[in-house]
PDB file of N, CA and C in Angstrom:
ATOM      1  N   UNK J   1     119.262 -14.849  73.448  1.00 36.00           N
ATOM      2  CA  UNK J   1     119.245 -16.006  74.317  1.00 36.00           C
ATOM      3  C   UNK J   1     119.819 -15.604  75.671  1.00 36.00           C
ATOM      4  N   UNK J   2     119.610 -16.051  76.659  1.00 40.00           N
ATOM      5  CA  UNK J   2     119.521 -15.707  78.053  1.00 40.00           C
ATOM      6  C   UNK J   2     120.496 -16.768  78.393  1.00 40.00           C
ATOM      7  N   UNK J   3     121.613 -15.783  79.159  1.00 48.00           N
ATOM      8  CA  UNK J   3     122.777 -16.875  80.041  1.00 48.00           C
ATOM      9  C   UNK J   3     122.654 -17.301  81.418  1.00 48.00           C
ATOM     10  N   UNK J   4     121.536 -17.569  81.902  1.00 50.00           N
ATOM     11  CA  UNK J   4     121.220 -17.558  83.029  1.00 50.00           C
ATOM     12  C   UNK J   4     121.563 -18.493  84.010  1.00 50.00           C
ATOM     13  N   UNK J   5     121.883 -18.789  84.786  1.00 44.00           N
ATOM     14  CA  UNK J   5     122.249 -19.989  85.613  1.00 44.00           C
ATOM     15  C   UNK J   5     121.209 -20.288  86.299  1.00 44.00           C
ATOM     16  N   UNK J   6     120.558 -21.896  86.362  1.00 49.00           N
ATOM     17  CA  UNK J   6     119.696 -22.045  86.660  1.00 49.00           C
ATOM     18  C   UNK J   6     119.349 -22.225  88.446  1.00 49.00           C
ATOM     19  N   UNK J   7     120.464 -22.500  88.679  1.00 50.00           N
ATOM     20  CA  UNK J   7     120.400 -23.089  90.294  1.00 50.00           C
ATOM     21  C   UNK J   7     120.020 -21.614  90.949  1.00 50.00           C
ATOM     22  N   UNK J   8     121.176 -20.380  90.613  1.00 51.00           N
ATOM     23  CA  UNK J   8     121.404 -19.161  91.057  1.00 51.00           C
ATOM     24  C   UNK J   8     120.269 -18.583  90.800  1.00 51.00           C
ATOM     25  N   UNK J   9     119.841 -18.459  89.481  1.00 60.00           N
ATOM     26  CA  UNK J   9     118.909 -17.273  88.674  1.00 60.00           C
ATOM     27  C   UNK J   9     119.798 -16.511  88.217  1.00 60.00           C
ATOM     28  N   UNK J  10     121.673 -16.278  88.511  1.00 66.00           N
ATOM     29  CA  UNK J  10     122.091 -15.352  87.868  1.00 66.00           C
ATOM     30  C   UNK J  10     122.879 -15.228  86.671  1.00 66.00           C
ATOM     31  N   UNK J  11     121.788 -14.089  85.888  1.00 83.00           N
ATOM     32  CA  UNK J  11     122.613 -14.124  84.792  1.00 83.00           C
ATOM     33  C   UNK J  11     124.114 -13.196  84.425  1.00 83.00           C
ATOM     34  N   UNK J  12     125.047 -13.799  84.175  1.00 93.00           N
ATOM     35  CA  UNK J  12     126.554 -13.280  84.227  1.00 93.00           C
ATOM     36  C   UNK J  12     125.922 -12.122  82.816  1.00 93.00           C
ATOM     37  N   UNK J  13     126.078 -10.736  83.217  1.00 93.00           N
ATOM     38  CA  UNK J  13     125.953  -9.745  82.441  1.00 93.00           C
ATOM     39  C   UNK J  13     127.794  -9.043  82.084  1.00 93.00           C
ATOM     40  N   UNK J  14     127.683  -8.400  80.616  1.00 92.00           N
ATOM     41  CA  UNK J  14     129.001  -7.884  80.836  1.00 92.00           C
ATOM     42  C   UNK J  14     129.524  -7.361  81.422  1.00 92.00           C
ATOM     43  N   UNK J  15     129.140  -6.538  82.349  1.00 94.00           N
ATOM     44  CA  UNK J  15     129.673  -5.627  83.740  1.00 94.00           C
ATOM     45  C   UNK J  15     130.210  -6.365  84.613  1.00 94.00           C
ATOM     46  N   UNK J  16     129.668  -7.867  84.594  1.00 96.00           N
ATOM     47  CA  UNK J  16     130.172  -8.947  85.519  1.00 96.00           C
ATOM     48  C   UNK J  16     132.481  -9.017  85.614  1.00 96.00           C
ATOM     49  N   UNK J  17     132.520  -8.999  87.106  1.00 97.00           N
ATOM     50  CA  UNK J  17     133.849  -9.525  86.560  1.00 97.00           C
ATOM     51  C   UNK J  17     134.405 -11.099  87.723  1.00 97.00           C
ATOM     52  N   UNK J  18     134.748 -11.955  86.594  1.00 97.00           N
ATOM     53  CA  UNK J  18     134.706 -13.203  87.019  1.00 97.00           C
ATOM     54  C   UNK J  18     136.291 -13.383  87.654  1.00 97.00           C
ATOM     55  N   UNK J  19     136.089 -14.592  88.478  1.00 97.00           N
ATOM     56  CA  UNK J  19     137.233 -14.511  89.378  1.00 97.00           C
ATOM     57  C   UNK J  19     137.033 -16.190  89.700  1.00 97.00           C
ATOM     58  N   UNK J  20     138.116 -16.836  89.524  1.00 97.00           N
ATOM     59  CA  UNK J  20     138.193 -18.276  90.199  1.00 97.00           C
ATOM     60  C   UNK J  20     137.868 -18.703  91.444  1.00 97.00           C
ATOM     61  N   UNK J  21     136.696 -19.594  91.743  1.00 96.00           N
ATOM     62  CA  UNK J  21     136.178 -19.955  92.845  1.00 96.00           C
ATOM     63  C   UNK J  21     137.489 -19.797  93.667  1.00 96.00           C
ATOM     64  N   UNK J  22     137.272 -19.946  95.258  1.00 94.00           N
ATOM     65  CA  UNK J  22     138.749 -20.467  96.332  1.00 94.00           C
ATOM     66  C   UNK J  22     138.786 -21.153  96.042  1.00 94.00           C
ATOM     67  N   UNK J  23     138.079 -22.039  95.623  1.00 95.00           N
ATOM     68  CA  UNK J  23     138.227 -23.471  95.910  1.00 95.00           C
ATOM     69  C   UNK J  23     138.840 -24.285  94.771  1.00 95.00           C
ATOM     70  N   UNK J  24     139.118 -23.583  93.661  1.00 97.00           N
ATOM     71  CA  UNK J  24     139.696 -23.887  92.257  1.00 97.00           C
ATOM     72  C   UNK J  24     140.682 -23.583  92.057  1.00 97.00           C
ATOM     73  N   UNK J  25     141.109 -24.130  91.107  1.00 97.00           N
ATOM     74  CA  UNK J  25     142.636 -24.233  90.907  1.00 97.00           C
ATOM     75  C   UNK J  25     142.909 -24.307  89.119  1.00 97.00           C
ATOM     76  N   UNK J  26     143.248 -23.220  88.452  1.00 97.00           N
ATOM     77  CA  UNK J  26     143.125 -23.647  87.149  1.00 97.00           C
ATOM     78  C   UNK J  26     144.747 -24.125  86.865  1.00 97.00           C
ATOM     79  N   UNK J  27     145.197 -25.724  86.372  1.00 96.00           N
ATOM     80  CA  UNK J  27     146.614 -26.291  85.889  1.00 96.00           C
ATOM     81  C   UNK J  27     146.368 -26.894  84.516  1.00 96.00           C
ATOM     82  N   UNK J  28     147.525 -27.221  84.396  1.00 97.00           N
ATOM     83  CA  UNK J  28     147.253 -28.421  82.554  1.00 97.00           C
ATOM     84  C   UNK J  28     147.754 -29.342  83.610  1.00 97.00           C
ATOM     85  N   UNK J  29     146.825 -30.516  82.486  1.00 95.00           N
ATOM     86  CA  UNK J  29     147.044 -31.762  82.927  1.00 95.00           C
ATOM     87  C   UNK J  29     148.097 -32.469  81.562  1.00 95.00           C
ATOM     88  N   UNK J  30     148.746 -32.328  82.418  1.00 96.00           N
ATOM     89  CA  UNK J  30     149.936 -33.576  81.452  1.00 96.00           C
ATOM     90  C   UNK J  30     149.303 -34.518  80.678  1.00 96.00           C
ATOM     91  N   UNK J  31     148.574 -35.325  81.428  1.00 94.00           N
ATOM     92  CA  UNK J  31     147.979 -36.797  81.296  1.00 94.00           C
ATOM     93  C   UNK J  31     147.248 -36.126  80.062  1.00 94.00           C
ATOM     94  N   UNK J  32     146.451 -35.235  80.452  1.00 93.00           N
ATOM     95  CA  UNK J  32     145.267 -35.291  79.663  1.00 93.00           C
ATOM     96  C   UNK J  32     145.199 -33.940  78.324  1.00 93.00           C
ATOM     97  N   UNK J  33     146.811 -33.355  78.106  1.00 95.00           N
ATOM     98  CA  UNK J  33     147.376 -32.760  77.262  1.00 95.00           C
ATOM     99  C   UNK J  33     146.464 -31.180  77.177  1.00 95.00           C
ATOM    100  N   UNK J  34     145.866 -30.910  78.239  1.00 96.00           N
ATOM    101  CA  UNK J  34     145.183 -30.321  78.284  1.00 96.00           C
ATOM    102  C   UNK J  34     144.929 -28.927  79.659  1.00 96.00           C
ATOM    103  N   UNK J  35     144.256 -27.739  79.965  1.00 97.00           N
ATOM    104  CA  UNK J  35     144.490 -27.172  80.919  1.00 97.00           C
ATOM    105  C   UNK J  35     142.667 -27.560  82.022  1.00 97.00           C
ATOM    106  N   UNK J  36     143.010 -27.956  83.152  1.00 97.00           N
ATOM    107  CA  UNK J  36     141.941 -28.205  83.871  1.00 97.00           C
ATOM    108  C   UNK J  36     141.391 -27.489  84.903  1.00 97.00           C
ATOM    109  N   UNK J  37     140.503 -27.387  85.503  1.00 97.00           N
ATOM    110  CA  UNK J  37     139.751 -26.762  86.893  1.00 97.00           C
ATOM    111  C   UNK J  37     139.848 -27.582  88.182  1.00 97.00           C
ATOM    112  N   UNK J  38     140.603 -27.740  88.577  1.00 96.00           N
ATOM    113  CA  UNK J  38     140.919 -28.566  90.109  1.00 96.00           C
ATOM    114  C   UNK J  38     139.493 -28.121  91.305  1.00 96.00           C
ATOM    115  N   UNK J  39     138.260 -28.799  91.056  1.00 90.00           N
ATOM    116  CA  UNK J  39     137.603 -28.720  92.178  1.00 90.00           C
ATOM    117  C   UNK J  39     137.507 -29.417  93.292  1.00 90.00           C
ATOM    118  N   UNK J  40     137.308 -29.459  94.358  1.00 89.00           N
ATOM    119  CA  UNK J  40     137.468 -30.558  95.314  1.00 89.00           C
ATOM    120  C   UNK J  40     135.726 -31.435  94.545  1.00 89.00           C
ATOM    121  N   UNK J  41     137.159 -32.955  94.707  1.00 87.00           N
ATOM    122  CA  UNK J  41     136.400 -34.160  94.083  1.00 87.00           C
ATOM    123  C   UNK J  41     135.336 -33.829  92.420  1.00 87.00           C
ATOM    124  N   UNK J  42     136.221 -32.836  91.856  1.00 90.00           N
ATOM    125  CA  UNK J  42     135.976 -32.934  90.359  1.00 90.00           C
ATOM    126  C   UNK J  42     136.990 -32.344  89.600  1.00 90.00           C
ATOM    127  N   UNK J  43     137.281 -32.439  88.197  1.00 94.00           N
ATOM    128  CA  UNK J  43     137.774 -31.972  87.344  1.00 94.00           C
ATOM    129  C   UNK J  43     137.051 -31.469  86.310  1.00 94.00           C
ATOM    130  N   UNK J  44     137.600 -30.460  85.609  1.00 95.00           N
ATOM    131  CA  UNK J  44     136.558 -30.048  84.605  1.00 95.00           C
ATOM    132  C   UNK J  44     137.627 -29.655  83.707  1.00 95.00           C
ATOM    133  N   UNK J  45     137.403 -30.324  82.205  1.00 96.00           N
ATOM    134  CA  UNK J  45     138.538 -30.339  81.571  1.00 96.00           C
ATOM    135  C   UNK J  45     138.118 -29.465  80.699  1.00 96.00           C
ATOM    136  N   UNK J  46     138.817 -28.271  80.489  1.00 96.00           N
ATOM    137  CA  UNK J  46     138.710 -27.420  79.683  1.00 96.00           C
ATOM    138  C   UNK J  46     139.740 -27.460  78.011  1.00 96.00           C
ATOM    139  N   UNK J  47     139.030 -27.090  77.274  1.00 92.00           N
ATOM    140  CA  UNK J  47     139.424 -26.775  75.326  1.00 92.00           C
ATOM    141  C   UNK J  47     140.140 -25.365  75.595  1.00 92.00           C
ATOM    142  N   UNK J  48     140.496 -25.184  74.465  1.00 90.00           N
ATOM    143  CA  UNK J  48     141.182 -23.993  74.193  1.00 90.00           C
ATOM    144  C   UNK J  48     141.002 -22.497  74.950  1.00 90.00           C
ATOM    145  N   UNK J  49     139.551 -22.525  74.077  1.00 91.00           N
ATOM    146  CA  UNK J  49     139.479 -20.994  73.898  1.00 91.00           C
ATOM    147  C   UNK J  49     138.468 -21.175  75.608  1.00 91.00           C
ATOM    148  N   UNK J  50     138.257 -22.160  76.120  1.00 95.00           N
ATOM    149  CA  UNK J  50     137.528 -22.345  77.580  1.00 95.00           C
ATOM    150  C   UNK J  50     138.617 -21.661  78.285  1.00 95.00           C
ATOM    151  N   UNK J  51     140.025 -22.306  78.300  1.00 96.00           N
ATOM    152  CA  UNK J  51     141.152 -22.017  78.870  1.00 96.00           C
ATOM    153  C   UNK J  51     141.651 -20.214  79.022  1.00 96.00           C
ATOM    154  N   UNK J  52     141.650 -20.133  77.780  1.00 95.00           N
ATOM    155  CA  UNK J  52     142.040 -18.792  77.687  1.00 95.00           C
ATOM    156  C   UNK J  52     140.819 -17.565  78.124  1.00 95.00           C
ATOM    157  N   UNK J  53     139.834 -18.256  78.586  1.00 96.00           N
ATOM    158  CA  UNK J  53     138.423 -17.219  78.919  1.00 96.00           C
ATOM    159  C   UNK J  53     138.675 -17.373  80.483  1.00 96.00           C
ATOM    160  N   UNK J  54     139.071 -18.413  80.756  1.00 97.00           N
ATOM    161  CA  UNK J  54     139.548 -18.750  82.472  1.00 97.00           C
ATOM    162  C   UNK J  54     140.834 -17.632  83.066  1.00 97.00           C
ATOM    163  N   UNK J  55     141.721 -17.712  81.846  1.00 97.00           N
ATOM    164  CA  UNK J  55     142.562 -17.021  82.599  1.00 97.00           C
ATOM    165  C   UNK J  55     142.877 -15.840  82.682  1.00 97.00           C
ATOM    166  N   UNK J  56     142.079 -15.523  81.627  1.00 97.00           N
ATOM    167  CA  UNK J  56     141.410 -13.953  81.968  1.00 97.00           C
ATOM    168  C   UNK J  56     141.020 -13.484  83.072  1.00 97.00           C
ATOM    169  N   UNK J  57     139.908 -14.810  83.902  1.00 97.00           N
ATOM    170  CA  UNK J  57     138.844 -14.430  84.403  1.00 97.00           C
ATOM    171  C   UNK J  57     139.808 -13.791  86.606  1.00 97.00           C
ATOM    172  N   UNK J  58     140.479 -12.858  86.468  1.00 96.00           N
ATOM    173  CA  UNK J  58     141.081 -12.326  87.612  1.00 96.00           C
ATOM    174  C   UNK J  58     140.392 -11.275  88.737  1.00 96.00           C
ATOM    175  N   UNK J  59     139.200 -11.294  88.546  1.00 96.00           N
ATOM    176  CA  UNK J  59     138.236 -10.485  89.446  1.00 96.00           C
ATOM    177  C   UNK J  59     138.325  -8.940  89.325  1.00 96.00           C
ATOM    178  N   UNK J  60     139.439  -8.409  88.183  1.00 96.00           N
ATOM    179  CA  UNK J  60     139.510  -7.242  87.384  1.00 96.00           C
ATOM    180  C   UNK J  60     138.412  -6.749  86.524  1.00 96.00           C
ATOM    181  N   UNK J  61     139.161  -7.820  85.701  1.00 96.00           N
ATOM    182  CA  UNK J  61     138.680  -7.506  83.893  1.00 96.00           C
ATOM    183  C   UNK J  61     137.083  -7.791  84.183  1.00 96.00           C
ATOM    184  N   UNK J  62     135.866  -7.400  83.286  1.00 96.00           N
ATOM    185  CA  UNK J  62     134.562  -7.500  83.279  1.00 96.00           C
ATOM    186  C   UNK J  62     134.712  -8.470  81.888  1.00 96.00           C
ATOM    187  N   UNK J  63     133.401  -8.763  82.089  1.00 96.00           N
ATOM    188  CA  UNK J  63     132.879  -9.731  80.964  1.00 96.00           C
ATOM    189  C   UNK J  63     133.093  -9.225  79.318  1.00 96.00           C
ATOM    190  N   UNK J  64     132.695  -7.979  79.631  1.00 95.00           N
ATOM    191  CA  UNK J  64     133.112  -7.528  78.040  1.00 95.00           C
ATOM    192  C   UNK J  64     134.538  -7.618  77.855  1.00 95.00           C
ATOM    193  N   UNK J  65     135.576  -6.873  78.863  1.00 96.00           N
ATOM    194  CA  UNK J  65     136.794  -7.034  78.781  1.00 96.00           C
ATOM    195  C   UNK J  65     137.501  -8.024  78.203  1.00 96.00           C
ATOM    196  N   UNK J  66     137.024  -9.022  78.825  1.00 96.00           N
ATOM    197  CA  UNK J  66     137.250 -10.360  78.523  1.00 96.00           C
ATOM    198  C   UNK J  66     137.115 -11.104  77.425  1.00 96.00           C
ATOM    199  N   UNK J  67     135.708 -10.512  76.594  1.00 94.00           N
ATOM    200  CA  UNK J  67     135.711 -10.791  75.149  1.00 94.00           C
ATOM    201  C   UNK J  67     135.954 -10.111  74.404  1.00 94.00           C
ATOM    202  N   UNK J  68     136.501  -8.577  74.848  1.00 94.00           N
ATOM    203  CA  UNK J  68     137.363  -7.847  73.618  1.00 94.00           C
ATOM    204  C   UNK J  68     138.389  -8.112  73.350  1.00 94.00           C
ATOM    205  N   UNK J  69     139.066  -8.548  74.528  1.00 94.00           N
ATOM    206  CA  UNK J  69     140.625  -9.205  74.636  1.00 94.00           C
ATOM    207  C   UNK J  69     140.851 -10.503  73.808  1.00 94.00           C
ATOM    208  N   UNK J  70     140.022 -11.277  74.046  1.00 94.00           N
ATOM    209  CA  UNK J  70     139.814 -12.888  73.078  1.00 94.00           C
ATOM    210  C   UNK J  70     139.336 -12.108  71.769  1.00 94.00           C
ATOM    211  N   UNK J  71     138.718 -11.138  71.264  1.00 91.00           N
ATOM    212  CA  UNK J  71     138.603 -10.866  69.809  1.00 91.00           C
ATOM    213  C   UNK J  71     139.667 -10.340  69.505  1.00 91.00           C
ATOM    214  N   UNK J  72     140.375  -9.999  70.194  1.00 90.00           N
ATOM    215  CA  UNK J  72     141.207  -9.288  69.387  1.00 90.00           C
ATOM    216  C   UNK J  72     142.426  -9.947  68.895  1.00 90.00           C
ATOM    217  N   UNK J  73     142.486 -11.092  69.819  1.00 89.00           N
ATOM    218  CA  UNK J  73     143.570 -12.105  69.986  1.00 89.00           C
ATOM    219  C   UNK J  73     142.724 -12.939  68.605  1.00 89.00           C
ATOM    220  N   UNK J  74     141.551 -13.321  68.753  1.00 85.00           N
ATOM    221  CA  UNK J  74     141.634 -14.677  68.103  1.00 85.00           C
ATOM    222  C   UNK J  74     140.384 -13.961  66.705  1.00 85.00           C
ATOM    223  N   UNK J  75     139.901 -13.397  66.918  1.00 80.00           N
ATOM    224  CA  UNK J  75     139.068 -12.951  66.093  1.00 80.00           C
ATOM    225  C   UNK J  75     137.566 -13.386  65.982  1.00 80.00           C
ATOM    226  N   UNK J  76     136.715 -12.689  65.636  1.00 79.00           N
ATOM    227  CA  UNK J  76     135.426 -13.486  65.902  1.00 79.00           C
ATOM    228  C   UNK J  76     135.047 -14.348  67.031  1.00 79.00           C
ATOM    229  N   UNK J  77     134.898 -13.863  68.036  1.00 81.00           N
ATOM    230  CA  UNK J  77     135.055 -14.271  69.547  1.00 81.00           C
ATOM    231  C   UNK J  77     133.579 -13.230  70.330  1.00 81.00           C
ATOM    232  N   UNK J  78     132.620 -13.974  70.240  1.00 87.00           N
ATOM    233  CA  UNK J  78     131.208 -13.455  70.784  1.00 87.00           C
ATOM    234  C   UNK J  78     131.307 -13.101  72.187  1.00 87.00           C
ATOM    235  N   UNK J  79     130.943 -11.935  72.736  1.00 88.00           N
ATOM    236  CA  UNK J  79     130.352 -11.905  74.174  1.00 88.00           C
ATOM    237  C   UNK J  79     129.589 -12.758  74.424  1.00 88.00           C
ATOM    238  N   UNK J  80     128.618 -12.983  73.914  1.00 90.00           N
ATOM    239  CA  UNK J  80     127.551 -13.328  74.374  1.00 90.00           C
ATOM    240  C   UNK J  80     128.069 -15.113  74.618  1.00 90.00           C
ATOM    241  N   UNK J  81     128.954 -15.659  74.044  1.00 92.00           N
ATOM    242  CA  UNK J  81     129.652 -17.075  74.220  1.00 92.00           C
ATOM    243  C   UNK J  81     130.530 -16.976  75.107  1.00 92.00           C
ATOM    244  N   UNK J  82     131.027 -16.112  75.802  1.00 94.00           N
ATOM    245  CA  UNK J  82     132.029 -16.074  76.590  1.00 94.00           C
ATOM    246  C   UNK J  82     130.858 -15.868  77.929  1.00 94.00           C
ATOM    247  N   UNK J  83     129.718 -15.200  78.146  1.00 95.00           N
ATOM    248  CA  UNK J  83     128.751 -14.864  78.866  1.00 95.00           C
ATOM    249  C   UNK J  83     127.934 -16.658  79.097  1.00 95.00           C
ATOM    250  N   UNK J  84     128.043 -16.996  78.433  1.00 95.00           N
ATOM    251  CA  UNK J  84     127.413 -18.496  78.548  1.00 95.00           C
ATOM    252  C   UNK J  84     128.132 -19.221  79.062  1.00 95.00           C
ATOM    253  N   UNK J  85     129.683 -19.168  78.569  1.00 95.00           N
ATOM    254  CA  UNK J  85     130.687 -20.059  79.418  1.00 95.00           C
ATOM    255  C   UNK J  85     130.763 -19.822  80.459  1.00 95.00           C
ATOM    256  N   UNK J  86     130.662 -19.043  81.077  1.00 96.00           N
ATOM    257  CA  UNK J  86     130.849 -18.103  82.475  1.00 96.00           C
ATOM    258  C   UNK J  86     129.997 -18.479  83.104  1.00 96.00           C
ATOM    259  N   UNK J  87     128.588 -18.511  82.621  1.00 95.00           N
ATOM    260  CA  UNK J  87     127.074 -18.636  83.449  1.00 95.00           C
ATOM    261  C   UNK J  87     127.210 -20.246  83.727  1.00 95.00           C
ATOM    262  N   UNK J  88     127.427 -21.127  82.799  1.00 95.00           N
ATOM    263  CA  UNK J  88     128.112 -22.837  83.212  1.00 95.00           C
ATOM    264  C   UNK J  88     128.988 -23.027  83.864  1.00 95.00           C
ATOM    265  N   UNK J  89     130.177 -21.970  84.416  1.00 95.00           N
ATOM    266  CA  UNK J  89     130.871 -21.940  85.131  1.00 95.00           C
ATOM    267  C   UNK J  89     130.410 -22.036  87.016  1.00 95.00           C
ATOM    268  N   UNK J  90     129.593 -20.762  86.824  1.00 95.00           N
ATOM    269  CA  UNK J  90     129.340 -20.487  87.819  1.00 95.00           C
ATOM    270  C   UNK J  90     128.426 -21.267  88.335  1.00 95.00           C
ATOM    271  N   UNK J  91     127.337 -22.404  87.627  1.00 93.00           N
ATOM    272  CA  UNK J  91     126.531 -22.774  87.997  1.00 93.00           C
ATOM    273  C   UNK J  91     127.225 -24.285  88.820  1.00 93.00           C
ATOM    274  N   UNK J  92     128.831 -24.286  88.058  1.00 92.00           N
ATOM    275  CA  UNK J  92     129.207 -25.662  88.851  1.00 92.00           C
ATOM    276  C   UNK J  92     129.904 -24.917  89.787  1.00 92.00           C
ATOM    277  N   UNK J  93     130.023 -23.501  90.105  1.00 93.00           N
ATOM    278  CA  UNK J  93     130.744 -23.286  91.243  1.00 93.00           C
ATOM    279  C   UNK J  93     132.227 -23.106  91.175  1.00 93.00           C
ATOM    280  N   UNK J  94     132.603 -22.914  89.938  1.00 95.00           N
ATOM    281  CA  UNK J  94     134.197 -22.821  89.740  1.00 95.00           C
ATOM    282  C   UNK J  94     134.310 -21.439  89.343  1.00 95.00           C
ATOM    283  N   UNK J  95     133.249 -20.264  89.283  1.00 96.00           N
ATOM    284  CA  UNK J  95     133.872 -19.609  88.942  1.00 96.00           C
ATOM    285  C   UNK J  95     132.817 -18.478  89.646  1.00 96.00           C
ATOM    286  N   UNK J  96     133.236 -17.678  90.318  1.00 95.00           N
ATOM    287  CA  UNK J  96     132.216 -16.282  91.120  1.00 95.00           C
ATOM    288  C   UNK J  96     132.567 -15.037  90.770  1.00 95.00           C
ATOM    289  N   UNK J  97     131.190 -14.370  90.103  1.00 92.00           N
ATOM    290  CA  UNK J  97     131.697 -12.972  89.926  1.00 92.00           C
ATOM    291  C   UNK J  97     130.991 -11.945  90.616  1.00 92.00           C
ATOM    292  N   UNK J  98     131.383 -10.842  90.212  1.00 79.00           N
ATOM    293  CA  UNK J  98     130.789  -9.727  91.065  1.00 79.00           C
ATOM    294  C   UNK J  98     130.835  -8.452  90.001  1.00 79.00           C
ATOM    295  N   UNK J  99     130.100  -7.617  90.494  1.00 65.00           N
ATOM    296  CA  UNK J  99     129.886  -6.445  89.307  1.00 65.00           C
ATOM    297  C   UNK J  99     130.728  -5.143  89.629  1.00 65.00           C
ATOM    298  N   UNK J 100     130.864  -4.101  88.801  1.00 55.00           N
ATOM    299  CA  UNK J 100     131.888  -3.092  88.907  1.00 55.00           C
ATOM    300  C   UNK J 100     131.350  -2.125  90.376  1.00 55.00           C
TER     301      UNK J 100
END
C-alpha cells in the first residue's frame, strides 16, 4: 500500500527524515489529558504511539530510524504505519521532511 500524500504527490519513504513544521508546536494538553500539535488555528490531537512517532520526528533520525526505535521500545511497531502517519502528517502541514 502506498503512503502517498495526496495534495503533495509525496510519498514519505524510509530515507525520509521528518522534522516539525515552524509553524508547530508539539505540547500535552491538560484539558484534553493528552499530547497535541499546536497549528495556527488548529489542533491535532494526537494518541500514544502518534505522540511518541512525533517526538522522534527531529530532522535527524530517518523514517526507518524512527520505527526501529518504536520497535524496539514497544514491539511490533510497522514502518510502513509509522510511513502513513507521517504521509497524514505532512499532508496537513505539521510535519516536513527531507531525505539523507
Amino acid at each position: 500500500m502506498s503512503a502517498m500524500d495526496p495534495v503533495t504527490g509525496h510519498e514519505v519513504s524510509t530515507s525520509d527524515r521528518p522534522r516539525l513544521a515552524r509553524h508547530v508546536r508539539l505540547t500535552f494538553s491538560r484539558a484534553r489529558q493528552r499530547h497535541v500539535l499546536l497549528h495556527p488555528e488548529t489542533v491535532v490531537v494526537l494518541n500514544g504511539s502518534g505522540a511518541a512517532i512525533v517526538e522522534l520526528c527531529d530532522g535527524e533520525r530517518t523514517v526507518a530510524q524512527i520505527g526501529a526505535e518504536l520497535s524496539a521500545r514497544y514491539h511490533e511497531v510497522r514502518c510502513d504505519e509509522v510511513r502513513q502517519f507521517l504521509t497524514r502528517l505532512v499532508a496537513r502541514r505539521c510535519v516536513e521532511v527531507g531525505d539523507g
